Amino acid sequence: MLGFPKFRLLLAVLAVVALAGCAGKTSTQGGSTGYKVGKPYQIAGVWYYPHVDYEYNETGIASWYGPGFHGKRTASGEVYDQNDLTAAHRTLPMPSLVRVTNLVNGRQITLKVNDRGPFAHGRIIDVSRRGAQLLDFERTGTARVRVEIMAEESRQMAYNAGAYTIPPAPPAGNTAGSPQVIAAPAGQVSEEALPPLPGSRAAAPQPTQPTVKPGASAAPTENKVVTPNPEPDGKVVEVPVKATNMYVQAGAFTNQGNANRLLRQLAKLGPARIVPVIVNNQKFYRVRVGPIASLADADRILGQVVGTGNDQARIVVE
């Protein structure tokens, strides 16, 4: 039999072990496992810079992933369920809430970002199988989409997960992969809640010390009313549809001479042009090939552009 002091010591040790065991377990059911932005990482020779961007608004091509990943861990630590309304994004914080619009049929839903990807050139987001069903591109596999972060809801998600600091932004440099901002479709036709369905290359520069992006605080903005626990609601909103064109954007430069040199290099691939644009009071010269009629042609031209050393090239839709 243990003496009283030794007995107390044993109880203390057992208590510490029990607490350590609890701390090492994180529930993956019914919510996030925490808030993650992440460090710069490299996939197939390309560097990606996760960061907070509450102005994110990009157009491009979406794909979906399902059976091969069902039941596996996502980058956020959650268990992937292909029947949940989730998505994979290369740089947005996890979790974030995004609004995804199919620009061909006008179907729009919200999804929670809880994974990293896609890493194929020319794709900007991977949605769950259920997301592809609601956006109506499960059978085709891809869709022209607009992806827009829901700023206040994403701030609330970050705040709920204990993120009180300002995560870093990516380093300044090549802006070829910067978001393509387009105007949001006006108006709303209808909305409905659908029932669940059955069964439901060249290396970029090495990362440098990131800088802080102004206005990226994780805390919710005062006087903004949002759901205390924002989650995708499963509703499909129908918005007006307008014609879109696809382009391969090979690069964006502040120096017009650099843009002209790339333009001459790409002229043999198809109709190419320079598109001036102002971003954050800075003038950029975007070099684009197009318009391109089919995604197959866009993927082919994108591969050729990347093959010339422009690994930040991407497909844009507008």
XYZ file of C-alpha atoms in Angstrom:
318
model
C 0.000 0.000 0.000
C 1.310 3.452 -0.918
C 1.918 6.084 1.705
C -0.228 9.232 1.442
C 2.487 11.478 -0.091
C 3.325 8.825 -2.709
C -0.377 8.288 -3.383
C -0.858 12.022 -4.014
C 2.163 12.011 -6.333
C 0.721 9.076 -8.295
C -2.624 10.871 -8.684
C -0.852 13.985 -9.960
C 1.100 11.980 -12.540
C -2.048 10.202 -13.724
C -3.857 13.533 -14.032
C -1.050 14.985 -16.177
C -1.073 11.914 -18.427
C -4.849 12.113 -18.840
C -4.723 15.805 -19.747
C -1.943 15.183 -22.240
C -4.009 12.461 -23.873
C -7.020 14.771 -24.200
C -4.885 17.564 -25.629
C -3.602 15.275 -28.341
C -7.073 14.414 -29.617
C -9.063 16.780 -31.785
C -12.594 16.045 -32.818
C -13.212 16.085 -36.555
C -16.960 15.761 -36.337
C -19.288 18.680 -36.792
C -16.743 21.445 -37.198
C -13.208 22.653 -37.666
C -10.151 21.187 -35.980
C -8.600 24.630 -35.638
C -7.448 27.599 -37.664
C -4.585 27.095 -40.101
C -2.940 29.410 -42.578
C 0.296 27.525 -43.075
C 3.818 28.200 -44.284
C 4.937 28.504 -47.911
C 5.118 25.083 -49.525
C 6.332 23.593 -52.783
C 4.489 21.173 -55.071
C 6.042 19.930 -58.323
C 8.591 22.751 -58.295
C 6.044 25.534 -57.717
C 5.889 27.546 -54.500
C 2.558 28.466 -52.905
C 2.109 31.127 -50.219
C -0.914 30.607 -47.918
C -2.187 33.897 -46.544
C -5.263 35.779 -45.400
C -7.020 37.701 -48.163
C -10.501 38.973 -47.340
C -10.754 40.593 -50.778
C -10.176 37.355 -52.675
C -12.271 37.172 -55.863
C -11.019 34.999 -58.716
C -12.376 33.452 -61.877
C -11.122 30.293 -63.499
C -11.781 26.584 -63.761
C -13.084 24.410 -60.923
C -12.694 20.658 -60.631
C -14.005 18.203 -58.032
C -12.634 15.325 -56.000
C -14.420 12.490 -54.260
C -14.177 8.698 -53.950
C -10.399 8.429 -53.959
C -10.117 10.800 -50.987
C -13.293 9.959 -49.068
C -12.482 9.178 -45.435
C -8.929 10.522 -45.582
C -7.527 13.446 -43.615
C -7.595 16.892 -45.186
C -4.827 19.456 -44.775
C -6.846 21.036 -41.954
C -6.996 17.763 -40.034
C -10.655 17.054 -40.725
C -11.827 13.814 -42.260
C -12.852 14.383 -45.862
C -16.457 13.509 -46.661
C -17.333 13.798 -50.333
C -20.949 14.466 -49.377
C -20.090 17.553 -47.305
C -20.016 21.077 -48.711
C -16.263 21.623 -48.627
C -13.474 22.654 -50.976
C -9.718 22.627 -51.413
C -7.839 25.854 -52.136
C -4.120 26.431 -52.479
C -3.716 29.502 -50.265
C -6.849 30.575 -48.377
C -6.941 29.969 -44.600
C -8.661 26.883 -43.248
C -11.458 27.251 -42.461
C -12.761 29.964 -44.761
C -16.181 30.321 -46.315
C -16.311 30.922 -50.075
C -19.115 31.612 -52.526
C -18.710 29.603 -55.727
C -20.702 30.521 -58.842
C -20.975 28.364 -61.941
C -20.654 31.047 -64.617
C -22.313 28.847 -67.248
C -25.598 28.017 -65.482
C -25.712 30.665 -62.723
C -25.882 28.151 -59.854
C -24.232 29.498 -56.708
C -23.447 27.847 -53.359
C -21.240 28.374 -50.318
C -18.453 25.966 -49.385
C -16.032 25.638 -46.485
C -12.344 25.542 -47.384
C -10.701 22.784 -45.338
C -8.068 21.329 -47.663
C -5.189 22.262 -49.984
C -5.280 21.938 -53.778
C -5.823 21.678 -56.673
C -2.266 21.516 -57.972
C -3.020 20.975 -61.643
C -2.230 24.020 -63.768
C -5.371 25.828 -64.820
C -7.585 24.900 -61.846
C -8.349 27.347 -59.035
C -10.500 25.258 -56.669
C -11.402 21.631 -56.012
C -14.924 21.203 -54.661
C -16.402 18.145 -52.993
C -18.515 15.703 -54.977
C -21.626 17.147 -53.335
C -20.513 20.648 -54.276
C -20.100 19.567 -57.896
C -23.587 18.048 -57.824
C -25.186 21.238 -56.561
C -23.236 23.346 -59.043
C -24.232 20.828 -61.727
C -20.824 19.889 -63.116
C -20.295 16.441 -61.593
C -20.628 14.727 -64.974
C -18.485 17.185 -66.943
C -15.785 17.257 -64.238
C -14.961 20.949 -64.594
C -16.750 24.289 -64.768
C -16.067 27.960 -65.344
C -16.491 29.521 -61.926
C -16.066 32.600 -59.823
C -14.727 32.019 -56.293
C -15.245 34.812 -53.783
C -14.381 34.752 -50.111
C -17.175 35.643 -47.697
C -15.163 38.051 -45.600
C -17.221 38.508 -42.448
C -18.178 34.861 -42.201
C -14.549 33.841 -42.679
C -13.439 36.322 -40.028
C -16.019 34.843 -37.667
C -14.741 31.325 -38.369
C -11.179 32.444 -37.678
C -12.224 34.250 -34.504
C -14.169 31.240 -33.260
C -11.091 29.094 -33.800
C -8.956 31.424 -31.667
C -7.127 33.313 -34.411
C -6.555 36.788 -32.978
C -3.346 37.697 -34.810
C -2.760 38.874 -38.352
C -1.371 36.000 -40.465
C 1.268 36.913 -43.069
C 0.688 37.782 -46.695
C 2.828 36.371 -49.524
C 6.013 38.173 -50.574
C 5.890 40.697 -53.381
C 6.957 39.427 -56.764
C 5.423 37.872 -59.856
C 1.736 38.749 -59.866
C 0.717 36.391 -62.645
C -1.215 34.335 -60.141
C -3.032 37.255 -58.547
C -6.820 37.086 -58.474
C -8.810 38.222 -61.483
C -11.562 40.431 -60.064
C -14.871 40.603 -61.886
C -18.123 42.291 -61.054
C -20.637 40.194 -59.162
C -23.762 39.262 -61.104
C -26.645 41.498 -60.101
C -29.925 40.245 -58.771
C -31.238 36.938 -57.539
C -33.878 34.764 -59.156
C -34.585 31.957 -56.731
C -33.138 29.834 -53.999
C -33.800 26.306 -52.837
C -32.512 23.751 -50.368
C -31.775 20.449 -52.111
C -31.923 17.087 -50.301
C -28.734 14.979 -50.017
C -28.147 12.594 -52.887
C -27.809 8.848 -52.247
C -24.278 7.740 -51.373
C -23.959 10.948 -50.535
C 6.840 23.052 -63.531
C 9.973 25.093 -63.386
C 10.637 26.089 -59.812
C 9.466 29.489 -58.650
C 11.692 31.726 -56.479
C 12.457 30.434 -53.006
C 10.125 31.806 -50.315
C 11.216 34.933 -48.502
C 10.012 36.322 -45.203
C 6.336 37.203 -45.734
C 5.017 40.661 -45.026
C 1.847 41.553 -43.169
C -1.108 42.466 -45.354
C -3.014 45.487 -43.984
C -6.601 44.915 -42.973
C -6.248 41.136 -42.647
C -7.209 40.905 -38.990
C -8.947 37.671 -38.149
C -11.330 39.320 -35.704
C -14.861 40.029 -36.978
C -15.549 43.634 -37.918
C -17.564 45.525 -35.332
C -21.225 46.206 -36.046
C -21.337 43.394 -38.616
C -24.025 40.795 -37.965
C -23.047 37.298 -39.076
C -24.011 33.805 -38.006
C -22.097 32.922 -34.803
C -21.003 29.615 -36.377
C -20.960 30.136 -40.152
C -21.293 26.943 -42.174
C -22.458 26.194 -45.732
C -26.262 26.108 -45.742
C -26.769 23.842 -48.745
C -28.901 26.376 -50.585
C -28.534 26.861 -54.319
C -29.012 30.430 -55.506
C -29.705 31.136 -59.169
C -28.046 34.302 -60.501
C -28.188 35.832 -63.991
C -25.818 34.329 -66.541
C -23.725 36.306 -68.996
C -21.386 35.157 -71.754
C -17.778 34.535 -70.730
C -14.476 34.041 -72.523
C -11.426 32.017 -71.527
C -7.863 33.257 -71.732
C -4.460 31.994 -70.723
C -2.783 34.722 -68.713
C 0.936 34.179 -69.097
C 2.135 36.962 -66.828
C 1.552 40.410 -65.379
C 4.218 43.092 -65.247
C 4.661 46.621 -63.981
C 7.207 47.173 -66.759
C 5.567 47.381 -70.183
C 8.793 46.407 -71.912
C 8.799 43.042 -70.126
C 5.191 42.541 -71.154
C 6.041 43.315 -74.798
C 8.876 40.772 -74.795
C 6.590 38.034 -73.481
C 3.901 39.043 -75.978
C 6.293 38.495 -78.886
C 7.310 35.140 -77.435
C 3.689 33.940 -77.233
C 2.425 35.252 -80.574
C 2.934 31.866 -82.242
C 0.525 30.189 -79.787
C -2.515 32.189 -80.836
C -3.958 35.700 -80.656
C -2.111 37.393 -77.807
C -2.497 40.863 -76.371
C -1.575 43.100 -73.449
C -4.360 44.154 -71.077
C -3.491 47.115 -68.789
C -5.159 47.071 -65.361
C -4.897 49.030 -62.119
C -4.533 46.930 -58.953
C -4.137 48.711 -55.605
C -3.156 51.941 -57.385
C -0.457 50.086 -59.316
C -0.583 49.671 -63.092
C 0.032 46.162 -64.419
C 0.330 44.889 -67.971
C -1.295 41.475 -68.270
C -0.193 39.296 -71.166
C -2.963 37.008 -72.404
C -3.581 34.487 -75.146
C -7.168 34.190 -76.337
C -10.066 34.178 -76.287
C -10.011 30.373 -76.357
C -13.107 28.397 -77.286
C -12.692 25.135 -75.365
C -11.140 24.045 -72.096
C -9.151 21.392 -73.939
C -7.538 24.110 -76.082
C -6.991 26.291 -73.020
C -5.251 23.429 -71.198
C -3.088 22.731 -74.249
C -2.043 26.373 -74.635
C -1.485 26.694 -70.901
C 0.849 23.705 -71.037
C 2.792 25.334 -73.853
C 3.063 28.622 -71.964
C 4.232 26.864 -68.804
C 6.701 24.923 -70.928
C 8.364 28.179 -71.956
C 9.188 28.888 -68.308
C 6.110 30.900 -67.319
C 5.054 28.550 -64.527
C 2.728 31.115 -62.948
C 0.487 31.177 -66.026
C -3.173 30.381 -65.458
C -6.568 30.210 -67.109
C -8.875 33.169 -66.484
C -12.544 33.559 -67.305
C -14.268 36.875 -67.847
